[in-house]
Amino acid sequence: MSINIAIDGPSAAGKSSVSDILAQKLGYVHLDTGAMYRAVAYLTKVNNVKTDDEDKIVSLIMNNSLSFNQDGRIVLNGEDISEKIRSNEMSMAASDVSKNPKVREALVALQREIARSKGYILDGRDIGTVVLKDAEVKIFLTADPADRALRRVIQNKANNIPADYEQILAEIKERDYQDTHRSVSPLCKAADAIEIDSSKLDKEEVVEKILAIVKTKI
């Protein structure tokens, strides 16, 4: 029996990397919803569209092909843009784009349609509270901002992206504030979600905790 797994949490808590490992171990597909918003932010940049012009942004979504390949990497019009959307600039722009109700509506509808057949792991800010309210397993993955900033520095350096710890820490705190205070689908823990603090855990330890939870549902 396949189920759907919702993993929510703040920026750089390890949601994406943990979801990748889980997908491999379970034979599931990881649908990175955060990458979808980053991709839309990237679209606004290359098309010179303001991040608050929701009608034009929805038009961009409808007139461009956005998908994931077998490895869970995001593809825009046939081009793998996974690395291009991982900059701090795209992270902040994604937060701005996600404030638009029509944009969220368009992407949520796409995410729900994809996950309908089960066997998906979705991570983001509002998966358990909005996108997949009926997900069989809901996880709220969090970590101390300082730990998250250090992880982002390591990730950026690995991808040859400029990485200043203090700047990234400030941006993470700003992103946290934006995500938790926005009027549309703010970041919050679903009532039936299980919280995991990954501050002192490595990725494999987090994965094992989630797998133990999943086994009780399958």
PDB file of C-alpha atoms in Angstrom:
ATOM      1  CA  MET A   1       0.000   0.000   0.000  1.00  0.00           C
ATOM      2  CA  SER A   2       1.322   3.426  -0.945  1.00  0.00           C
ATOM      3  CA  ILE A   3       0.593   6.573   1.045  1.00  0.00           C
ATOM      4  CA  ASN A   4       1.394  10.262   0.752  1.00  0.00           C
ATOM      5  CA  ILE A   5       3.838  11.955   3.107  1.00  0.00           C
ATOM      6  CA  ALA A   6       3.688  15.693   3.859  1.00  0.00           C
ATOM      7  CA  ILE A   7       6.819  17.366   5.234  1.00  0.00           C
ATOM      8  CA  ASP A   8       6.531  21.001   6.285  1.00  0.00           C
ATOM      9  CA  GLY A   9       8.990  23.312   7.967  1.00  0.00           C
ATOM     10  CA  PRO A  10      11.044  26.495   7.681  1.00  0.00           C
ATOM     11  CA  SER A  11      13.756  27.238   5.144  1.00  0.00           C
ATOM     12  CA  ALA A  12      16.928  25.092   5.317  1.00  0.00           C
ATOM     13  CA  ALA A  13      15.517  22.652   7.889  1.00  0.00           C
ATOM     14  CA  GLY A  14      16.559  19.760   5.661  1.00  0.00           C
ATOM     15  CA  LYS A  15      13.157  18.994   4.127  1.00  0.00           C
ATOM     16  CA  SER A  16      14.376  18.507   0.570  1.00  0.00           C
ATOM     17  CA  SER A  17      17.408  16.322   1.302  1.00  0.00           C
ATOM     18  CA  VAL A  18      15.473  14.198   3.806  1.00  0.00           C
ATOM     19  CA  SER A  19      12.645  13.802   1.285  1.00  0.00           C
ATOM     20  CA  ASP A  20      15.127  12.678  -1.387  1.00  0.00           C
ATOM     21  CA  ILE A  21      16.501   9.926   0.871  1.00  0.00           C
ATOM     22  CA  LEU A  22      13.009   8.859   1.951  1.00  0.00           C
ATOM     23  CA  ALA A  23      11.889   8.637  -1.664  1.00  0.00           C
ATOM     24  CA  GLN A  24      14.827   6.365  -2.496  1.00  0.00           C
ATOM     25  CA  LYS A  25      14.222   4.084   0.495  1.00  0.00           C
ATOM     26  CA  LEU A  26      10.458   3.819  -0.079  1.00  0.00           C
ATOM     27  CA  GLY A  27      10.455   3.833  -3.871  1.00  0.00           C
ATOM     28  CA  TYR A  28       8.320   6.991  -3.786  1.00  0.00           C
ATOM     29  CA  VAL A  29       8.507  10.193  -5.833  1.00  0.00           C
ATOM     30  CA  HIS A  30       9.711  13.383  -4.145  1.00  0.00           C
ATOM     31  CA  LEU A  31       7.736  16.403  -5.282  1.00  0.00           C
ATOM     32  CA  ASP A  32       9.651  19.482  -4.089  1.00  0.00           C
ATOM     33  CA  THR A  33       6.950  22.165  -3.911  1.00  0.00           C
ATOM     34  CA  GLY A  34       9.447  24.773  -2.750  1.00  0.00           C
ATOM     35  CA  ALA A  35      11.362  24.232  -5.977  1.00  0.00           C
ATOM     36  CA  MET A  36       8.139  24.910  -7.879  1.00  0.00           C
ATOM     37  CA  TYR A  37       7.817  28.337  -6.251  1.00  0.00           C
ATOM     38  CA  ARG A  38      11.496  29.027  -6.849  1.00  0.00           C
ATOM     39  CA  ALA A  39      11.017  28.076 -10.500  1.00  0.00           C
ATOM     40  CA  VAL A  40       8.111  30.502 -10.775  1.00  0.00           C
ATOM     41  CA  ALA A  41      10.274  33.184  -9.146  1.00  0.00           C
ATOM     42  CA  TYR A  42      12.938  32.402 -11.752  1.00  0.00           C
ATOM     43  CA  LEU A  43      10.318  32.827 -14.472  1.00  0.00           C
ATOM     44  CA  THR A  44       9.404  36.270 -13.140  1.00  0.00           C
ATOM     45  CA  LYS A  45      13.050  37.298 -13.192  1.00  0.00           C
ATOM     46  CA  VAL A  46      13.829  36.197 -16.746  1.00  0.00           C
ATOM     47  CA  ASN A  47      10.543  37.684 -18.008  1.00  0.00           C
ATOM     48  CA  ASN A  48      10.850  40.954 -16.055  1.00  0.00           C
ATOM     49  CA  VAL A  49       7.554  40.382 -14.235  1.00  0.00           C
ATOM     50  CA  LYS A  50       7.063  41.847 -10.759  1.00  0.00           C
ATOM     51  CA  THR A  51       6.618  39.279  -7.982  1.00  0.00           C
ATOM     52  CA  ASP A  52       3.313  40.864  -6.920  1.00  0.00           C
ATOM     53  CA  ASP A  53       1.715  40.868 -10.395  1.00  0.00           C
ATOM     54  CA  GLU A  54      -0.262  37.676  -9.841  1.00  0.00           C
ATOM     55  CA  ASP A  55      -2.217  37.699 -13.100  1.00  0.00           C
ATOM     56  CA  LYS A  56       0.972  37.864 -15.175  1.00  0.00           C
ATOM     57  CA  ILE A  57       2.601  35.221 -12.970  1.00  0.00           C
ATOM     58  CA  VAL A  58      -0.346  32.845 -13.405  1.00  0.00           C
ATOM     59  CA  SER A  59      -0.090  33.440 -17.140  1.00  0.00           C
ATOM     60  CA  LEU A  60       3.598  32.475 -16.978  1.00  0.00           C
ATOM     61  CA  ILE A  61       2.688  29.255 -15.154  1.00  0.00           C
ATOM     62  CA  MET A  62       0.051  28.371 -17.733  1.00  0.00           C
ATOM     63  CA  ASN A  63       2.275  29.140 -20.710  1.00  0.00           C
ATOM     64  CA  ASN A  64       5.431  27.351 -19.583  1.00  0.00           C
ATOM     65  CA  SER A  65       6.111  23.666 -18.942  1.00  0.00           C
ATOM     66  CA  LEU A  66       7.043  22.941 -15.333  1.00  0.00           C
ATOM     67  CA  SER A  67       7.800  19.334 -14.326  1.00  0.00           C
ATOM     68  CA  PHE A  68      10.116  16.987 -12.424  1.00  0.00           C
ATOM     69  CA  ASN A  69      12.375  14.360 -13.958  1.00  0.00           C
ATOM     70  CA  GLN A  70      12.956  10.825 -12.630  1.00  0.00           C
ATOM     71  CA  ASP A  71      15.629  12.109 -10.231  1.00  0.00           C
ATOM     72  CA  GLY A  72      13.273  14.695  -8.734  1.00  0.00           C
ATOM     73  CA  ARG A  73      15.061  17.629 -10.391  1.00  0.00           C
ATOM     74  CA  ILE A  74      12.906  20.470 -11.644  1.00  0.00           C
ATOM     75  CA  VAL A  75      12.676  21.060 -15.375  1.00  0.00           C
ATOM     76  CA  LEU A  76      11.440  24.251 -17.040  1.00  0.00           C
ATOM     77  CA  ASN A  77      10.656  24.001 -20.741  1.00  0.00           C
ATOM     78  CA  GLY A  78      13.011  21.049 -21.073  1.00  0.00           C
ATOM     79  CA  GLU A  79      15.892  22.664 -19.141  1.00  0.00           C
ATOM     80  CA  ASP A  80      17.058  21.438 -15.728  1.00  0.00           C
ATOM     81  CA  ILE A  81      17.104  24.630 -13.633  1.00  0.00           C
ATOM     82  CA  SER A  82      17.692  22.968 -10.243  1.00  0.00           C
ATOM     83  CA  GLU A  83      20.967  24.807  -9.626  1.00  0.00           C
ATOM     84  CA  LYS A  84      19.799  28.159 -10.996  1.00  0.00           C
ATOM     85  CA  ILE A  85      16.955  28.412  -8.462  1.00  0.00           C
ATOM     86  CA  ARG A  86      19.019  27.671  -5.328  1.00  0.00           C
ATOM     87  CA  SER A  87      20.442  31.160  -4.842  1.00  0.00           C
ATOM     88  CA  ASN A  88      19.460  33.330  -1.870  1.00  0.00           C
ATOM     89  CA  GLU A  89      17.877  35.762  -4.341  1.00  0.00           C
ATOM     90  CA  MET A  90      15.542  33.062  -5.660  1.00  0.00           C
ATOM     91  CA  SER A  91      14.707  31.985  -2.101  1.00  0.00           C
ATOM     92  CA  MET A  92      13.506  35.462  -1.163  1.00  0.00           C
ATOM     93  CA  ALA A  93      11.711  35.945  -4.492  1.00  0.00           C
ATOM     94  CA  ALA A  94       9.945  32.599  -4.009  1.00  0.00           C
ATOM     95  CA  SER A  95       8.627  33.826  -0.667  1.00  0.00           C
ATOM     96  CA  ASP A  96       7.293  36.987  -2.369  1.00  0.00           C
ATOM     97  CA  VAL A  97       5.708  35.009  -5.209  1.00  0.00           C
ATOM     98  CA  SER A  98       4.023  32.619  -2.770  1.00  0.00           C
ATOM     99  CA  LYS A  99       2.082  35.490  -1.182  1.00  0.00           C
ATOM    100  CA  ASN A 100      -0.125  35.745  -4.286  1.00  0.00           C
ATOM    101  CA  PRO A 101      -3.395  33.782  -3.792  1.00  0.00           C
ATOM    102  CA  LYS A 102      -3.920  33.056  -7.502  1.00  0.00           C
ATOM    103  CA  VAL A 103      -0.367  31.765  -7.876  1.00  0.00           C
ATOM    104  CA  ARG A 104      -0.734  29.440  -4.893  1.00  0.00           C
ATOM    105  CA  GLU A 105      -4.087  28.240  -6.224  1.00  0.00           C
ATOM    106  CA  ALA A 106      -2.561  27.345  -9.580  1.00  0.00           C
ATOM    107  CA  LEU A 107       0.378  25.458  -8.089  1.00  0.00           C
ATOM    108  CA  VAL A 108      -1.655  23.722  -5.364  1.00  0.00           C
ATOM    109  CA  ALA A 109      -4.055  22.380  -7.999  1.00  0.00           C
ATOM    110  CA  LEU A 110      -1.084  20.992  -9.954  1.00  0.00           C
ATOM    111  CA  GLN A 111       0.458  19.435  -6.823  1.00  0.00           C
ATOM    112  CA  ARG A 112      -2.812  17.758  -5.782  1.00  0.00           C
ATOM    113  CA  GLU A 113      -3.332  16.333  -9.251  1.00  0.00           C
ATOM    114  CA  ILE A 114       0.161  14.851  -9.327  1.00  0.00           C
ATOM    115  CA  ALA A 115      -0.173  13.283  -5.847  1.00  0.00           C
ATOM    116  CA  ARG A 116      -3.618  11.813  -6.430  1.00  0.00           C
ATOM    117  CA  SER A 117      -2.229   8.364  -7.293  1.00  0.00           C
ATOM    118  CA  LYS A 118      -0.358   8.136  -3.924  1.00  0.00           C
ATOM    119  CA  GLY A 119       3.271   7.221  -3.333  1.00  0.00           C
ATOM    120  CA  TYR A 120       4.463  10.840  -3.137  1.00  0.00           C
ATOM    121  CA  ILE A 121       6.513  12.842  -0.673  1.00  0.00           C
ATOM    122  CA  LEU A 122       5.716  16.546  -0.773  1.00  0.00           C
ATOM    123  CA  ASP A 123       7.688  19.109   1.196  1.00  0.00           C
ATOM    124  CA  GLY A 124       7.046  22.793   1.622  1.00  0.00           C
ATOM    125  CA  ARG A 125       5.396  25.279   3.960  1.00  0.00           C
ATOM    126  CA  ASP A 126       1.709  24.322   3.808  1.00  0.00           C
ATOM    127  CA  ILE A 127       1.528  20.724   2.608  1.00  0.00           C
ATOM    128  CA  GLY A 128      -0.124  19.259   5.681  1.00  0.00           C
ATOM    129  CA  THR A 129      -2.336  22.283   6.325  1.00  0.00           C
ATOM    130  CA  VAL A 130      -3.474  23.115   2.777  1.00  0.00           C
ATOM    131  CA  VAL A 131      -2.130  21.064  -0.134  1.00  0.00           C
ATOM    132  CA  LEU A 132      -2.577  17.529   1.209  1.00  0.00           C
ATOM    133  CA  LYS A 133      -4.786  17.752   4.268  1.00  0.00           C
ATOM    134  CA  ASP A 134      -5.496  14.021   3.918  1.00  0.00           C
ATOM    135  CA  ALA A 135      -1.843  12.912   3.807  1.00  0.00           C
ATOM    136  CA  GLU A 136      -1.434   9.741   5.850  1.00  0.00           C
ATOM    137  CA  VAL A 137       1.808  10.981   7.436  1.00  0.00           C
ATOM    138  CA  LYS A 138       2.506  14.619   8.301  1.00  0.00           C
ATOM    139  CA  ILE A 139       5.885  15.778   9.573  1.00  0.00           C
ATOM    140  CA  PHE A 140       6.880  19.257  10.782  1.00  0.00           C
ATOM    141  CA  LEU A 141      10.656  19.405  10.399  1.00  0.00           C
ATOM    142  CA  THR A 142      12.369  22.283  12.133  1.00  0.00           C
ATOM    143  CA  ALA A 143      15.813  23.336  13.413  1.00  0.00           C
ATOM    144  CA  ASP A 144      17.523  26.251  15.112  1.00  0.00           C
ATOM    145  CA  PRO A 145      18.125  29.192  12.700  1.00  0.00           C
ATOM    146  CA  ALA A 146      21.889  29.094  13.371  1.00  0.00           C
ATOM    147  CA  ASP A 147      22.059  25.421  12.398  1.00  0.00           C
ATOM    148  CA  ARG A 148      19.975  26.064   9.294  1.00  0.00           C
ATOM    149  CA  ALA A 149      22.222  28.952   8.235  1.00  0.00           C
ATOM    150  CA  LEU A 150      25.313  26.758   8.560  1.00  0.00           C
ATOM    151  CA  ARG A 151      23.675  24.058   6.433  1.00  0.00           C
ATOM    152  CA  ARG A 152      22.826  26.598   3.754  1.00  0.00           C
ATOM    153  CA  VAL A 153      26.434  27.871   3.738  1.00  0.00           C
ATOM    154  CA  ILE A 154      27.712  24.326   3.219  1.00  0.00           C
ATOM    155  CA  GLN A 155      25.112  23.692   0.504  1.00  0.00           C
ATOM    156  CA  ASN A 156      25.915  26.924  -1.319  1.00  0.00           C
ATOM    157  CA  LYS A 157      29.666  26.311  -1.237  1.00  0.00           C
ATOM    158  CA  ALA A 158      29.115  22.823  -2.652  1.00  0.00           C
ATOM    159  CA  ASN A 159      27.208  24.433  -5.536  1.00  0.00           C
ATOM    160  CA  ASN A 160      29.747  27.257  -6.001  1.00  0.00           C
ATOM    161  CA  ILE A 161      27.264  29.859  -4.744  1.00  0.00           C
ATOM    162  CA  PRO A 162      28.534  32.807  -2.649  1.00  0.00           C
ATOM    163  CA  ALA A 163      27.986  32.054   1.035  1.00  0.00           C
ATOM    164  CA  ASP A 164      28.320  34.584   3.868  1.00  0.00           C
ATOM    165  CA  TYR A 165      27.114  33.058   7.159  1.00  0.00           C
ATOM    166  CA  GLU A 166      25.856  36.260   8.804  1.00  0.00           C
ATOM    167  CA  GLN A 167      24.021  37.355   5.675  1.00  0.00           C
ATOM    168  CA  ILE A 168      22.424  33.934   5.222  1.00  0.00           C
ATOM    169  CA  LEU A 169      21.391  33.802   8.895  1.00  0.00           C
ATOM    170  CA  ALA A 170      19.723  37.224   8.559  1.00  0.00           C
ATOM    171  CA  GLU A 171      17.967  36.112   5.361  1.00  0.00           C
ATOM    172  CA  ILE A 172      16.735  32.896   6.989  1.00  0.00           C
ATOM    173  CA  LYS A 173      15.274  34.852   9.905  1.00  0.00           C
ATOM    174  CA  GLU A 174      13.629  37.267   7.460  1.00  0.00           C
ATOM    175  CA  ARG A 175      12.259  34.348   5.426  1.00  0.00           C
ATOM    176  CA  ASP A 176      10.898  32.756   8.614  1.00  0.00           C
ATOM    177  CA  TYR A 177       9.088  35.967   9.473  1.00  0.00           C
ATOM    178  CA  GLN A 178       7.655  36.306   5.973  1.00  0.00           C
ATOM    179  CA  ASP A 179       6.512  32.677   5.855  1.00  0.00           C
ATOM    180  CA  THR A 180       4.848  32.701   9.271  1.00  0.00           C
ATOM    181  CA  HIS A 181       3.174  36.107   8.903  1.00  0.00           C
ATOM    182  CA  ARG A 182       1.842  36.032   5.353  1.00  0.00           C
ATOM    183  CA  SER A 183      -1.935  36.203   5.033  1.00  0.00           C
ATOM    184  CA  VAL A 184      -2.184  33.328   2.542  1.00  0.00           C
ATOM    185  CA  SER A 185      -1.284  29.821   3.821  1.00  0.00           C
ATOM    186  CA  PRO A 186       1.266  30.862   6.458  1.00  0.00           C
ATOM    187  CA  LEU A 187       3.830  28.357   7.674  1.00  0.00           C
ATOM    188  CA  CYS A 188       2.443  26.518  10.678  1.00  0.00           C
ATOM    189  CA  LYS A 189       2.370  23.017  12.108  1.00  0.00           C
ATOM    190  CA  ALA A 190      -0.708  20.953  11.213  1.00  0.00           C
ATOM    191  CA  ALA A 191      -2.665  19.781  14.249  1.00  0.00           C
ATOM    192  CA  ASP A 192      -1.985  16.136  13.375  1.00  0.00           C
ATOM    193  CA  ALA A 193       1.660  16.587  12.348  1.00  0.00           C
ATOM    194  CA  ILE A 194       4.582  15.072  14.259  1.00  0.00           C
ATOM    195  CA  GLU A 195       7.337  17.586  14.982  1.00  0.00           C
ATOM    196  CA  ILE A 196      10.978  16.625  14.544  1.00  0.00           C
ATOM    197  CA  ASP A 197      13.782  19.009  15.558  1.00  0.00           C
ATOM    198  CA  SER A 198      16.768  18.230  13.346  1.00  0.00           C
ATOM    199  CA  SER A 199      19.201  20.653  15.038  1.00  0.00           C
ATOM    200  CA  LYS A 200      21.252  17.848  16.598  1.00  0.00           C
ATOM    201  CA  LEU A 201      20.407  15.132  14.080  1.00  0.00           C
ATOM    202  CA  ASP A 202      21.997  14.211  10.768  1.00  0.00           C
ATOM    203  CA  LYS A 203      19.905  13.440   7.692  1.00  0.00           C
ATOM    204  CA  GLU A 204      19.972   9.683   8.191  1.00  0.00           C
ATOM    205  CA  GLU A 205      18.768  10.002  11.787  1.00  0.00           C
ATOM    206  CA  VAL A 206      15.847  12.175  10.676  1.00  0.00           C
ATOM    207  CA  VAL A 207      15.015   9.694   7.912  1.00  0.00           C
ATOM    208  CA  GLU A 208      14.984   6.782  10.359  1.00  0.00           C
ATOM    209  CA  LYS A 209      12.582   8.636  12.640  1.00  0.00           C
ATOM    210  CA  ILE A 210      10.220   9.309   9.755  1.00  0.00           C
ATOM    211  CA  LEU A 211      10.481   5.740   8.429  1.00  0.00           C
ATOM    212  CA  ALA A 212       9.440   4.437  11.849  1.00  0.00           C
ATOM    213  CA  ILE A 213       6.353   6.653  11.664  1.00  0.00           C
ATOM    214  CA  VAL A 214       5.582   5.603   8.089  1.00  0.00           C
ATOM    215  CA  LYS A 215       5.752   1.904   9.007  1.00  0.00           C
ATOM    216  CA  THR A 216       2.901   2.394  11.496  1.00  0.00           C
ATOM    217  CA  LYS A 217       0.721   3.699   8.656  1.00  0.00           C
ATOM    218  CA  ILE A 218       1.492   1.079   6.002  1.00  0.00           C
TER     219      ILE A 218
END
